[in-house]
Amino acid sequence: MNDHRTAPAASAVPTEPAPARGPGAPAPGDATGEAVAAPGTAGHQEAEAIRLFRERVGLAALIDVHTHFMPERVLHKVWNYFDTNGPLIGNLQWPITYRKEEAERTALLREFGVRSFTSMLYPHKPGMAAWLNAWAADFAARTPDCLHTATLFPEPGVETYVRSGVEAGARVFKAHVQVGGYDPADELLDAVWGLLADAGIPVVIHCGSGPAPGKHTGPGPVARVLARHPRLRLVIAHMGMPEYEEFAGLAERYGEVRLDTTMAFTDFTERFMPFPPRALPRIAALGDRVLLGTDFPNIPYPYVHQLHALERLELGDEWLRAVCHDNAARLFGL
């Protein structure tokens, strides 16, 4: 994915209904011709659209397992990478919809009805993970609705700081195979995976080859990890994009493997890594192990569009309630 593509603007939504529903077809609220305004223009309007979604499917609140909070200077570097259309995002134009200060971002999630979220942060080189974990622990302490998040990297001492994170109350870990450029089956991580499996702590792992492949992305390395640690609670980010079917196969094989919806099924993603409609029955059958994720704030469209993208799959309100709240509530004991 190294060719330059132009993605839709952040406020773009479909205005014409498609002849059939499924990935890429308009959802309720998307086919009206009225774009959902992003924060800074009419954020309350978007919050109302999300409230209406929750009302339609019968949810008092949402749980989002894939949101990004990190030290401001690190986040600004991430945003700069998106602004320059870097190769790890497939050279796509990727405007950040929620480029706000930290307090504004947490307030927005609450206004959207998100009762629990995460602070997905990740190192791109050795020597970063421990201090990122210290920041995340502090963030969780001052942000009660954020699940205490931690991260890791294959480096000497990783077992020590992961164990410290677990003992300090970390509820979820983030692993980013693409950005980190490491093999998740690296022997330096073997004891860590065993530790996290024994503790029952989920790991949200970006291991698919989207939006651009990495040296160790794809289902193969993760399959080797699971063969050694079959009880490891891996949450495959982005539904494993673009290897959707292969990662669904891992979820079907291993009962503790889950998938998160981050950016999947949205108009933005459907334009360059579409979800195969033939795989929808498998996703329906895995309905108790699919979790809402969004990539907030680093998304090039309004938050509500992710919800509408799920709704237009027509997998039913029970499936939506499970994905958008109940599965995560059960996983994290909320």
Short mmCIF file of C-alpha atoms in Angstrom, two decimals:
data_model
loop_
_atom_site.label_atom_id
_atom_site.label_comp_id
_atom_site.label_asym_id
_atom_site.label_seq_id
_atom_site.Cartn_x
_atom_site.Cartn_y
_atom_site.Cartn_z
CA MET A 1 0.00 0.00 0.00
CA ASN A 2 2.63 2.56 -1.01
CA ASP A 3 0.65 4.32 -3.72
CA HIS A 4 -0.86 7.68 -2.78
CA ARG A 5 -4.60 7.61 -2.24
CA THR A 6 -7.00 10.38 -1.38
CA ALA A 7 -9.35 9.52 1.46
CA PRO A 8 -12.70 11.21 2.06
CA ALA A 9 -12.80 14.36 4.13
CA ALA A 10 -13.56 13.95 7.81
CA SER A 11 -17.15 15.10 7.49
CA ALA A 12 -17.98 13.15 4.33
CA VAL A 13 -20.85 10.68 4.56
CA PRO A 14 -22.80 8.87 1.83
CA THR A 15 -25.81 10.72 0.50
CA GLU A 16 -27.25 8.01 -1.76
CA PRO A 17 -28.58 4.71 -0.40
CA ALA A 18 -26.92 1.62 -1.83
CA PRO A 19 -29.05 -1.06 -3.48
CA ALA A 20 -28.09 -3.60 -0.84
CA ARG A 21 -26.92 -3.38 2.74
CA GLY A 22 -23.59 -4.71 3.91
CA PRO A 23 -20.05 -3.32 4.19
CA GLY A 24 -19.95 0.06 2.48
CA ALA A 25 -23.72 0.61 2.32
CA PRO A 26 -25.31 3.65 4.03
CA ALA A 27 -26.48 3.26 7.60
CA PRO A 28 -29.44 4.88 9.28
CA GLY A 29 -28.53 8.54 9.66
CA ASP A 30 -25.84 8.37 6.94
CA ALA A 31 -28.17 8.30 3.95
CA THR A 32 -30.10 11.44 4.82
CA GLY A 33 -27.82 13.87 3.03
CA GLU A 34 -26.93 15.47 6.35
CA ALA A 35 -23.25 15.15 7.27
CA VAL A 36 -22.59 14.64 10.97
CA ALA A 37 -20.61 17.62 12.18
CA ALA A 38 -17.32 17.06 13.94
CA PRO A 39 -16.45 18.64 17.30
CA GLY A 40 -15.55 22.29 17.08
CA THR A 41 -18.51 22.95 14.77
CA ALA A 42 -21.47 21.06 16.16
CA GLY A 43 -20.17 18.40 18.53
CA HIS A 44 -23.48 18.29 20.36
CA GLN A 45 -25.16 17.31 17.11
CA GLU A 46 -22.88 14.28 16.85
CA ALA A 47 -23.51 13.37 20.48
CA GLU A 48 -27.23 13.44 19.71
CA ALA A 49 -26.71 11.17 16.68
CA ILE A 50 -24.86 8.71 18.91
CA ARG A 51 -27.60 8.91 21.52
CA LEU A 52 -30.12 8.04 18.83
CA PHE A 53 -28.00 5.06 17.77
CA ARG A 54 -27.88 3.82 21.36
CA GLU A 55 -31.62 4.33 21.69
CA ARG A 56 -32.31 2.37 18.50
CA VAL A 57 -30.30 -0.66 19.60
CA GLY A 58 -31.18 -0.49 23.30
CA LEU A 59 -27.92 0.63 24.91
CA ALA A 60 -27.49 3.00 27.82
CA ALA A 61 -23.76 3.33 27.14
CA LEU A 62 -20.83 2.20 24.98
CA ILE A 63 -17.48 0.63 25.83
CA ASP A 64 -14.65 1.43 23.42
CA VAL A 65 -11.60 -0.83 23.76
CA HIS A 66 -9.42 0.99 21.22
CA THR A 67 -8.93 4.68 21.95
CA HIS A 68 -5.61 6.50 22.08
CA PHE A 69 -4.36 8.62 24.95
CA MET A 70 -0.63 9.14 25.46
CA PRO A 71 1.79 11.86 26.53
CA GLU A 72 0.94 15.00 24.58
CA ARG A 73 4.33 15.32 22.92
CA VAL A 74 4.14 11.70 21.78
CA LEU A 75 0.60 12.16 20.50
CA HIS A 76 1.61 15.27 18.59
CA LYS A 77 4.37 13.28 16.90
CA VAL A 78 1.80 10.65 15.96
CA TRP A 79 -0.45 13.35 14.51
CA ASN A 80 2.46 14.80 12.58
CA TYR A 81 3.08 11.37 11.06
CA PHE A 82 -0.54 11.23 9.93
CA ASP A 83 -0.30 14.78 8.60
CA THR A 84 2.66 13.82 6.41
CA ASN A 85 0.92 10.70 5.03
CA GLY A 86 3.69 8.39 6.22
CA PRO A 87 4.29 4.91 4.74
CA LEU A 88 2.96 3.09 7.83
CA ILE A 89 -0.48 4.53 7.06
CA GLY A 90 -0.23 3.52 3.43
CA ASN A 91 0.54 7.08 2.28
CA LEU A 92 -3.15 7.85 2.74
CA GLN A 93 -4.46 11.33 3.38
CA TRP A 94 -5.66 10.97 6.97
CA PRO A 95 -7.06 14.13 8.58
CA ILE A 96 -7.36 13.85 12.38
CA THR A 97 -10.98 14.61 13.26
CA TYR A 98 -10.52 15.08 17.02
CA ARG A 99 -7.35 17.14 17.29
CA LYS A 100 -8.20 18.42 20.76
CA GLU A 101 -6.55 18.81 24.13
CA GLU A 102 -6.68 15.79 26.42
CA ALA A 103 -9.44 17.10 28.68
CA GLU A 104 -11.62 17.93 25.68
CA ARG A 105 -11.13 14.45 24.26
CA THR A 106 -12.14 12.68 27.45
CA ALA A 107 -15.13 15.00 27.77
CA LEU A 108 -16.20 14.16 24.23
CA LEU A 109 -16.14 10.42 24.88
CA ARG A 110 -18.30 10.93 27.93
CA GLU A 111 -20.69 13.11 25.95
CA PHE A 112 -20.87 10.33 23.36
CA GLY A 113 -21.99 7.93 26.09
CA VAL A 114 -18.75 5.95 26.32
CA ARG A 115 -18.65 4.61 29.89
CA SER A 116 -15.20 2.96 29.60
CA PHE A 117 -12.30 3.39 27.20
CA THR A 118 -8.57 2.69 26.95
CA SER A 119 -5.32 4.62 26.50
CA MET A 120 -3.74 2.60 23.71
CA LEU A 121 -0.09 3.64 23.58
CA TYR A 122 2.88 1.86 22.11
CA PRO A 123 6.66 2.14 21.66
CA HIS A 124 8.39 2.16 18.31
CA LYS A 125 11.81 1.36 19.75
CA PRO A 126 13.45 -0.11 22.88
CA GLY A 127 13.54 1.94 26.06
CA MET A 128 10.11 3.56 25.66
CA ALA A 129 7.61 1.08 27.08
CA ALA A 130 8.41 1.44 30.79
CA TRP A 131 8.01 5.21 30.86
CA LEU A 132 4.90 5.05 28.67
CA ASN A 133 3.47 2.62 31.22
CA ALA A 134 4.25 5.05 34.04
CA TRP A 135 2.37 7.78 32.19
CA ALA A 136 -0.58 5.46 31.48
CA ALA A 137 -0.82 4.43 35.13
CA ASP A 138 -1.03 8.08 36.14
CA PHE A 139 -3.60 8.79 33.42
CA ALA A 140 -5.77 5.90 34.61
CA ALA A 141 -5.50 7.11 38.21
CA ARG A 142 -6.84 10.55 37.25
CA THR A 143 -9.31 9.22 34.67
CA PRO A 144 -11.52 6.66 36.41
CA ASP A 145 -13.42 5.70 33.24
CA CYS A 146 -10.19 4.75 31.45
CA LEU A 147 -9.13 1.12 31.77
CA HIS A 148 -5.55 1.09 33.05
CA THR A 149 -3.55 0.37 29.89
CA ALA A 150 0.07 -0.72 29.46
CA THR A 151 2.35 -1.69 26.60
CA LEU A 152 5.43 -3.77 25.83
CA PHE A 153 8.37 -4.25 23.47
CA PRO A 154 10.74 -7.21 22.95
CA GLU A 155 13.74 -5.98 24.92
CA PRO A 156 15.76 -7.00 27.96
CA GLY A 157 13.70 -6.33 31.09
CA VAL A 158 10.32 -6.59 29.39
CA GLU A 159 9.13 -9.34 31.72
CA THR A 160 10.04 -7.21 34.73
CA TYR A 161 8.10 -4.12 33.69
CA VAL A 162 5.14 -6.11 32.40
CA ARG A 163 4.94 -7.94 35.72
CA SER A 164 5.15 -4.59 37.51
CA GLY A 165 2.32 -3.29 35.35
CA VAL A 166 0.16 -6.30 36.14
CA GLU A 167 0.85 -5.90 39.87
CA ALA A 168 0.00 -2.19 39.59
CA GLY A 169 -3.43 -3.05 38.21
CA ALA A 170 -3.11 -2.87 34.43
CA ARG A 171 -6.35 -4.10 32.85
CA VAL A 172 -5.28 -4.25 29.20
CA PHE A 173 -2.04 -4.20 27.19
CA LYS A 174 -1.35 -2.82 23.75
CA ALA A 175 1.06 -4.42 21.28
CA HIS A 176 1.76 -2.77 17.93
CA VAL A 177 3.61 -5.21 15.71
CA GLN A 178 3.50 -2.94 12.66
CA VAL A 179 4.86 0.24 14.26
CA GLY A 180 7.24 -1.63 16.55
CA GLY A 181 8.57 -3.71 13.67
CA TYR A 182 8.96 -6.81 15.84
CA ASP A 183 7.95 -10.43 15.69
CA PRO A 184 5.34 -11.17 18.38
CA ALA A 185 6.81 -14.68 18.55
CA ASP A 186 10.19 -13.22 19.58
CA GLU A 187 11.61 -15.34 22.40
CA LEU A 188 11.99 -12.20 24.53
CA LEU A 189 8.20 -12.03 24.70
CA ASP A 190 7.49 -15.70 25.36
CA ALA A 191 7.48 -15.41 29.14
CA VAL A 192 5.44 -12.19 28.89
CA TRP A 193 2.70 -13.89 26.88
CA GLY A 194 2.63 -16.67 29.45
CA LEU A 195 2.38 -14.16 32.28
CA LEU A 196 -0.49 -12.28 30.62
CA ALA A 197 -2.28 -15.52 29.74
CA ASP A 198 -2.06 -16.67 33.36
CA ALA A 199 -3.31 -13.29 34.57
CA GLY A 200 -6.19 -13.28 32.06
CA ILE A 201 -5.29 -9.77 30.93
CA PRO A 202 -6.34 -8.94 27.34
CA VAL A 203 -3.82 -7.66 24.81
CA VAL A 204 -5.07 -5.47 21.97
CA ILE A 205 -2.64 -6.27 19.18
CA HIS A 206 -2.22 -4.52 15.85
CA CYS A 207 -0.91 -7.43 13.81
CA GLY A 208 -2.77 -7.22 10.51
CA SER A 209 -1.05 -5.82 7.42
CA GLY A 210 -3.24 -2.73 7.18
CA PRO A 211 -3.13 0.06 6.42
CA ALA A 212 0.34 -0.99 5.23
CA PRO A 213 2.25 -4.23 5.82
CA GLY A 214 5.16 -4.58 8.21
CA LYS A 215 7.95 -7.12 8.36
CA HIS A 216 6.11 -9.25 10.93
CA THR A 217 2.43 -8.47 10.26
CA GLY A 218 -0.10 -11.04 9.15
CA PRO A 219 -1.61 -14.09 10.83
CA GLY A 220 1.50 -16.29 10.78
CA PRO A 221 3.48 -14.77 13.68
CA VAL A 222 0.37 -14.48 15.87
CA ALA A 223 -0.56 -18.08 15.10
CA ARG A 224 2.85 -19.15 16.42
CA VAL A 225 2.25 -17.20 19.63
CA LEU A 226 -1.17 -18.80 20.11
CA ALA A 227 0.18 -22.26 19.47
CA ARG A 228 2.41 -21.78 22.52
CA HIS A 229 -0.12 -19.79 24.58
CA PRO A 230 -3.64 -20.88 23.56
CA ARG A 231 -5.26 -19.20 26.57
CA LEU A 232 -3.80 -15.78 25.74
CA ARG A 233 -6.57 -13.20 25.46
CA LEU A 234 -5.57 -11.48 22.23
CA VAL A 235 -7.88 -8.82 20.81
CA ILE A 236 -7.01 -8.51 17.13
CA ALA A 237 -7.20 -4.81 16.26
CA HIS A 238 -8.98 -3.63 13.11
CA MET A 239 -10.56 -7.08 12.66
CA GLY A 240 -7.12 -8.13 11.38
CA MET A 241 -7.36 -5.84 8.35
CA PRO A 242 -6.81 -6.81 5.54
CA GLU A 243 -6.38 -10.48 6.53
CA TYR A 244 -9.91 -10.47 7.91
CA GLU A 245 -10.72 -14.07 7.16
CA GLU A 246 -7.43 -15.49 8.38
CA PHE A 247 -7.75 -13.72 11.73
CA ALA A 248 -11.40 -14.75 12.01
CA GLY A 249 -10.06 -18.28 11.61
CA LEU A 250 -7.77 -17.80 14.61
CA ALA A 251 -10.73 -16.54 16.65
CA GLU A 252 -12.71 -19.61 15.61
CA ARG A 253 -9.84 -21.88 16.63
CA TYR A 254 -8.91 -20.22 19.95
CA GLY A 255 -11.71 -19.42 22.36
CA GLU A 256 -9.90 -16.49 24.02
CA VAL A 257 -9.12 -14.65 20.77
CA ARG A 258 -11.30 -11.64 20.03
CA LEU A 259 -11.59 -9.05 17.28
CA ASP A 260 -12.04 -5.30 17.58
CA THR A 261 -13.95 -3.28 15.02
CA THR A 262 -11.54 -0.34 14.80
CA MET A 263 -12.06 1.37 11.43
CA ALA A 264 -13.45 -1.81 9.87
CA PHE A 265 -16.56 -1.49 7.69
CA THR A 266 -16.24 2.32 7.47
CA ASP A 267 -16.40 4.12 4.13
CA PHE A 268 -12.75 5.15 4.57
CA THR A 269 -11.50 1.57 4.96
CA GLU A 270 -13.92 0.00 2.49
CA ARG A 271 -12.30 2.09 -0.26
CA PHE A 272 -8.90 0.43 0.07
CA MET A 273 -9.24 -2.71 2.25
CA PRO A 274 -12.88 -3.82 2.00
CA PHE A 275 -14.29 -6.48 4.26
CA PRO A 276 -15.40 -9.52 2.21
CA PRO A 277 -19.19 -9.90 2.47
CA ARG A 278 -18.82 -13.69 2.38
CA ALA A 279 -17.17 -13.50 5.82
CA LEU A 280 -20.07 -11.71 7.52
CA PRO A 281 -21.75 -14.96 8.69
CA ARG A 282 -18.51 -15.85 10.47
CA ILE A 283 -18.45 -12.46 12.21
CA ALA A 284 -22.09 -12.93 13.18
CA ALA A 285 -21.24 -16.31 14.69
CA LEU A 286 -18.34 -14.74 16.61
CA GLY A 287 -20.69 -12.11 18.01
CA ASP A 288 -19.73 -12.79 21.61
CA ARG A 289 -16.06 -12.06 20.83
CA VAL A 290 -16.23 -8.92 18.72
CA LEU A 291 -15.57 -5.65 20.58
CA LEU A 292 -16.17 -2.03 19.68
CA GLY A 293 -12.97 -0.17 18.87
CA THR A 294 -12.68 3.14 17.03
CA ASP A 295 -9.12 4.60 17.06
CA PHE A 296 -10.49 7.82 18.58
CA PRO A 297 -9.16 10.53 18.30
CA ASN A 298 -7.01 9.55 15.30
CA ILE A 299 -9.83 8.91 12.85
CA PRO A 300 -10.52 10.71 9.56
CA TYR A 301 -14.30 10.79 10.01
CA PRO A 302 -16.82 11.37 12.83
CA TYR A 303 -17.01 8.83 15.67
CA VAL A 304 -20.67 8.11 14.90
CA HIS A 305 -19.73 6.78 11.46
CA GLN A 306 -18.08 3.72 13.04
CA LEU A 307 -21.34 2.96 14.83
CA HIS A 308 -23.41 3.45 11.70
CA ALA A 309 -20.97 1.25 9.76
CA LEU A 310 -21.64 -1.57 12.23
CA GLU A 311 -25.38 -0.97 12.19
CA ARG A 312 -25.62 -1.22 8.42
CA LEU A 313 -24.19 -4.74 8.50
CA GLU A 314 -27.70 -5.76 9.58
CA LEU A 315 -26.48 -8.37 12.04
CA GLY A 316 -29.20 -7.36 14.51
CA ASP A 317 -29.61 -5.31 17.65
CA GLU A 318 -28.54 -8.16 19.92
CA TRP A 319 -25.23 -8.40 18.02
CA LEU A 320 -24.78 -4.63 18.23
CA ARG A 321 -25.46 -4.57 21.97
CA ALA A 322 -22.92 -7.32 22.50
CA VAL A 323 -20.27 -5.66 20.33
CA CYS A 324 -20.76 -2.10 21.53
CA HIS A 325 -21.01 -2.88 25.24
CA ASP A 326 -21.76 -6.32 26.65
CA ASN A 327 -18.75 -8.28 25.36
CA ALA A 328 -16.28 -5.76 26.77
CA ALA A 329 -18.23 -5.47 30.01
CA ARG A 330 -17.93 -9.22 30.46
CA LEU A 331 -14.25 -9.34 29.44
CA PHE A 332 -13.22 -6.58 31.84
CA GLY A 333 -15.73 -7.29 34.59
CA LEU A 334 -17.39 -3.89 34.28
#
